[in-house]
Tab-separated table of C-alpha atoms in Angstrom:
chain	number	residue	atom	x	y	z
A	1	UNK	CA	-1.657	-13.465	40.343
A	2	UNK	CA	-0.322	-17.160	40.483
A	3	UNK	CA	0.855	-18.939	37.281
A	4	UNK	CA	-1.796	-20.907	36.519
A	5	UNK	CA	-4.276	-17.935	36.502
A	6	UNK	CA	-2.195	-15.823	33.915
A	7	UNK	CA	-1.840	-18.703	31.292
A	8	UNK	CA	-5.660	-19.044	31.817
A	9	UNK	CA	-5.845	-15.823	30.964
A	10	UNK	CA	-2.991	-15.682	28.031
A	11	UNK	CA	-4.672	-18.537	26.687
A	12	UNK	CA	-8.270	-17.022	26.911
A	13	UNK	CA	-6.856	-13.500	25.188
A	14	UNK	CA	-5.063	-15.477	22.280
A	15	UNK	CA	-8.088	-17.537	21.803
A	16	UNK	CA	-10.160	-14.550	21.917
A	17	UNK	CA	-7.981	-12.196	19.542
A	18	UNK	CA	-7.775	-15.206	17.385
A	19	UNK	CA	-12.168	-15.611	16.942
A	20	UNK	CA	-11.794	-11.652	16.759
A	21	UNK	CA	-9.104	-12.115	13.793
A	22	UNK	CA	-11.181	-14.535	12.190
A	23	UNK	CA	-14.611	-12.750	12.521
A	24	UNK	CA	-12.745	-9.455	11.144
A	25	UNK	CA	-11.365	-11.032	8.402
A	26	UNK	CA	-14.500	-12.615	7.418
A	27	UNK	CA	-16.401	-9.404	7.644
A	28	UNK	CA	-13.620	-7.124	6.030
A	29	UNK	CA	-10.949	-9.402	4.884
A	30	UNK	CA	-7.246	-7.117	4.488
A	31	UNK	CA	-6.805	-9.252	0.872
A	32	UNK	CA	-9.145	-9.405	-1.297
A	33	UNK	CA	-8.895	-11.919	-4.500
A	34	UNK	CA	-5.003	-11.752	-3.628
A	35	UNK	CA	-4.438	-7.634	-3.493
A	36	UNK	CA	-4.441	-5.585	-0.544
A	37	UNK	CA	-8.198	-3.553	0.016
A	38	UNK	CA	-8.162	0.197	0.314
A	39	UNK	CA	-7.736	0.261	3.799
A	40	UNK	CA	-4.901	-2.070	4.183
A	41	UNK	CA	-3.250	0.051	1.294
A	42	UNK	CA	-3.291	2.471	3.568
A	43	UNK	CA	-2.170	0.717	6.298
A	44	UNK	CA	0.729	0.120	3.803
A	45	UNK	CA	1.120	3.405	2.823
A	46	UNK	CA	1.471	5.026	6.156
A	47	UNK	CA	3.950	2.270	7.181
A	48	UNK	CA	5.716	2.759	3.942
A	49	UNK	CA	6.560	6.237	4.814
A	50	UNK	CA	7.591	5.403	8.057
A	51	UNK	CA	9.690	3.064	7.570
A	52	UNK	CA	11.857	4.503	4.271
A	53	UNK	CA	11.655	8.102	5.910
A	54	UNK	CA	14.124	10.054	3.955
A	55	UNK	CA	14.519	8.201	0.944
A	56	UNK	CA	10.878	9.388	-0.760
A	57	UNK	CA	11.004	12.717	-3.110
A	58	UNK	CA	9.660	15.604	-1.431
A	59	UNK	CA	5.564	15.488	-1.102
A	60	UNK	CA	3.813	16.526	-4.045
A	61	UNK	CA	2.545	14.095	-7.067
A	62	UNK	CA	5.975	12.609	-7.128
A	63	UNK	CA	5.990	11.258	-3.701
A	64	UNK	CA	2.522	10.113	-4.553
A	65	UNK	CA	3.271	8.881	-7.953
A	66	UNK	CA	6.585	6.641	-6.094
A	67	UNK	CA	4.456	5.450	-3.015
A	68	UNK	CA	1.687	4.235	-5.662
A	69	UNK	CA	4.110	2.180	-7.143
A	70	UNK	CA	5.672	1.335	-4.700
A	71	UNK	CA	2.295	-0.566	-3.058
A	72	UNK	CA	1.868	-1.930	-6.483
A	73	UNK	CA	5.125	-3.473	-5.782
A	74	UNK	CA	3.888	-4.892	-2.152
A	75	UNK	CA	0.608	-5.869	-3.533
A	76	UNK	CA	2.879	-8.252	-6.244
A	77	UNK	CA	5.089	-9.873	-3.509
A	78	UNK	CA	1.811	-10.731	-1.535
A	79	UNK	CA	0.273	-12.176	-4.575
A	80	UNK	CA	3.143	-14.576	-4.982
A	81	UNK	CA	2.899	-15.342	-1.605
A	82	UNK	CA	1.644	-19.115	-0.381
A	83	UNK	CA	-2.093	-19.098	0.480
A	84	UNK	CA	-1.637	-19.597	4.155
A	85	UNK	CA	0.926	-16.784	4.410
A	86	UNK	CA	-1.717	-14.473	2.546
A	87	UNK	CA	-4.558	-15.473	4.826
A	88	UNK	CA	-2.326	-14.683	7.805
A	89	UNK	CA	-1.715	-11.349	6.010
A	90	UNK	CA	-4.914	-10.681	5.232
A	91	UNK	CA	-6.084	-11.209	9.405
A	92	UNK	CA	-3.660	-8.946	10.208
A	93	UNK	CA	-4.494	-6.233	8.164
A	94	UNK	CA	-8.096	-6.789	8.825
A	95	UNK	CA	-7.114	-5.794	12.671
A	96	UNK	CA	-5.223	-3.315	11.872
A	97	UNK	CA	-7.229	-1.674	9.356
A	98	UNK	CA	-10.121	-1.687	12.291
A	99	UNK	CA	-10.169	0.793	15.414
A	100	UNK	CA	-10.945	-2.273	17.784
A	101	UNK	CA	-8.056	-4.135	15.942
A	102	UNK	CA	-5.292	-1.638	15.957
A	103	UNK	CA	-6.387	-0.253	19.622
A	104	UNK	CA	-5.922	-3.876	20.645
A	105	UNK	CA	-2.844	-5.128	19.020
A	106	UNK	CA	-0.680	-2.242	18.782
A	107	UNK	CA	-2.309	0.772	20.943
A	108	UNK	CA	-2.840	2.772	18.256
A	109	UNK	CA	-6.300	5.324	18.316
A	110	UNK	CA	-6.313	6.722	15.063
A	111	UNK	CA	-7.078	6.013	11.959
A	112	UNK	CA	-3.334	5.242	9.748
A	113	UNK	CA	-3.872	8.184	7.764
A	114	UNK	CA	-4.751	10.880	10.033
A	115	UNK	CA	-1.009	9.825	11.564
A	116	UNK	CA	2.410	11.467	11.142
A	117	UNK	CA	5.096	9.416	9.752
A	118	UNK	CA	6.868	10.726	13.343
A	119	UNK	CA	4.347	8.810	15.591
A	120	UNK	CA	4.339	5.857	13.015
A	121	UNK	CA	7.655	5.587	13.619
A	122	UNK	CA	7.512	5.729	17.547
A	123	UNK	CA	5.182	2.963	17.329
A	124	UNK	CA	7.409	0.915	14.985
A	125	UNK	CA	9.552	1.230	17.629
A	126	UNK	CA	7.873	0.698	20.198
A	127	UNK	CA	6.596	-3.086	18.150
A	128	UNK	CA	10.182	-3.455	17.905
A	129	UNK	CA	10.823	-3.237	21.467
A	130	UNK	CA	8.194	-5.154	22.626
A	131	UNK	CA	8.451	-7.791	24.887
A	132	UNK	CA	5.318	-9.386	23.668
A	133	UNK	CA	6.528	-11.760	20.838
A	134	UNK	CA	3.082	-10.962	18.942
A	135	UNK	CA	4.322	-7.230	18.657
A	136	UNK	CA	7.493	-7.671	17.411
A	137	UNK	CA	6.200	-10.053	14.556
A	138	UNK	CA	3.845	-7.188	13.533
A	139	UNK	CA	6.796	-5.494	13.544
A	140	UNK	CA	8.842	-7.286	11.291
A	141	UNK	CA	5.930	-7.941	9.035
A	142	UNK	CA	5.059	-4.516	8.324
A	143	UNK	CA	8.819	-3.586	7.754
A	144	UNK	CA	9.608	-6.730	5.731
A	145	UNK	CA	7.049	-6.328	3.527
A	146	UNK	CA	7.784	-2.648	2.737
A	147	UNK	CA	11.386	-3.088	2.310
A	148	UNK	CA	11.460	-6.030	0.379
A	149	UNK	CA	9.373	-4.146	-1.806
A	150	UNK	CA	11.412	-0.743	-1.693
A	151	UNK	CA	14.858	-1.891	-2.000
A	152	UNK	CA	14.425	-4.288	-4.734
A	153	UNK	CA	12.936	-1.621	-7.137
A	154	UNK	CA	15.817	-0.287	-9.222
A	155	UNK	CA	15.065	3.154	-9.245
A	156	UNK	CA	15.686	3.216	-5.566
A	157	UNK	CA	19.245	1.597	-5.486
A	158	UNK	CA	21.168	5.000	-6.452
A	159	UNK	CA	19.583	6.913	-2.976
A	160	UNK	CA	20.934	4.176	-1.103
A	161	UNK	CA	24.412	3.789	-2.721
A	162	UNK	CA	23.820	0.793	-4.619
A	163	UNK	CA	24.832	0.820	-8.109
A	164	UNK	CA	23.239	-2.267	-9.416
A	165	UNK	CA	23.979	-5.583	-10.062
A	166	UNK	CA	27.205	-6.363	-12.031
A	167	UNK	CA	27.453	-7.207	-15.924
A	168	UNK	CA	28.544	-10.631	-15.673
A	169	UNK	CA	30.947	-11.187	-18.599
């Protein structure tokens, strides 16, 4: 294929994925009046799990009691987010909440919740390996925003060895 042909057709596929994004959004938007919609929260909580593996109590309604907070705690950070940051967040869980979307962007068939944390975290890796530049940012959005959100709650510090902040005399 000569040069000119594939930026033709990189610039027809980011055009395309971007009146796809927009459409999606529109239709099913990932943020609604600033907080994350049910399927983007569980987007979040599948990706949660993933990405903090070990460091969850053991399933049952504490696990579920800690994850709920725990998206409370992403929805928040996303809230104080600027607009345009939010609207970009929103389009990309819009895609990824949809089949089309998250077949598309990321090569992923099923639905977030029917995955194991295992094969969410093969993809993870896999965005994080990726030599498409799109990928990775996925990447380091969905991480970002679940760490941020993980490791700044203080009842998490003492399974990770932190022991707080310091009294400051």
């Amino acid at each position: 294929m000569k040069r000119r042909s594939l930026l033709k057709l990189g610039l027809g596929g980011a055009v395309l994925l971007g009146v796809v994004g927009g459409g999606m959004a529109l239709l099913r938007p990932g943020l609604v009046d600033k907080h994350m919609s049910p399927s983007a929260r569980e987007l979040m909580r599948a990706v949660a799990l993933s990405v903090t593996g070990g460091l969850w109590p053991a399933e049952g309604p504490a696990r579920d009691a800690a994850v709920q907070a725990h998206l409370d705690r992403v929805d928040a950070n996303i809230g104080g987010y600027p607009a345009a940051v939010r609207a970009e967040l929103s389009q990309l869980f819009a895609l990824l909440s949809s089949s089309g979307g998250r077949l598309a962007l990321i090569g992923m068939s099923q639905d977030w919740p029917a995955a194991s944390v295992a094969e969410i975290q093969q993809l993870m890796n896999e965005l994080r390996l990726s030599s498409l530049d799109l990928r990775q940012q996925i990447y380091h959005a969905l991480r970002d925003l679940n760490t941020i959100a993980f490791f700044t709650a203080p009842e998490h510090w003492a399974s990770t060895g932190y022991p707080g902040p310091r009294e400051i005399p």
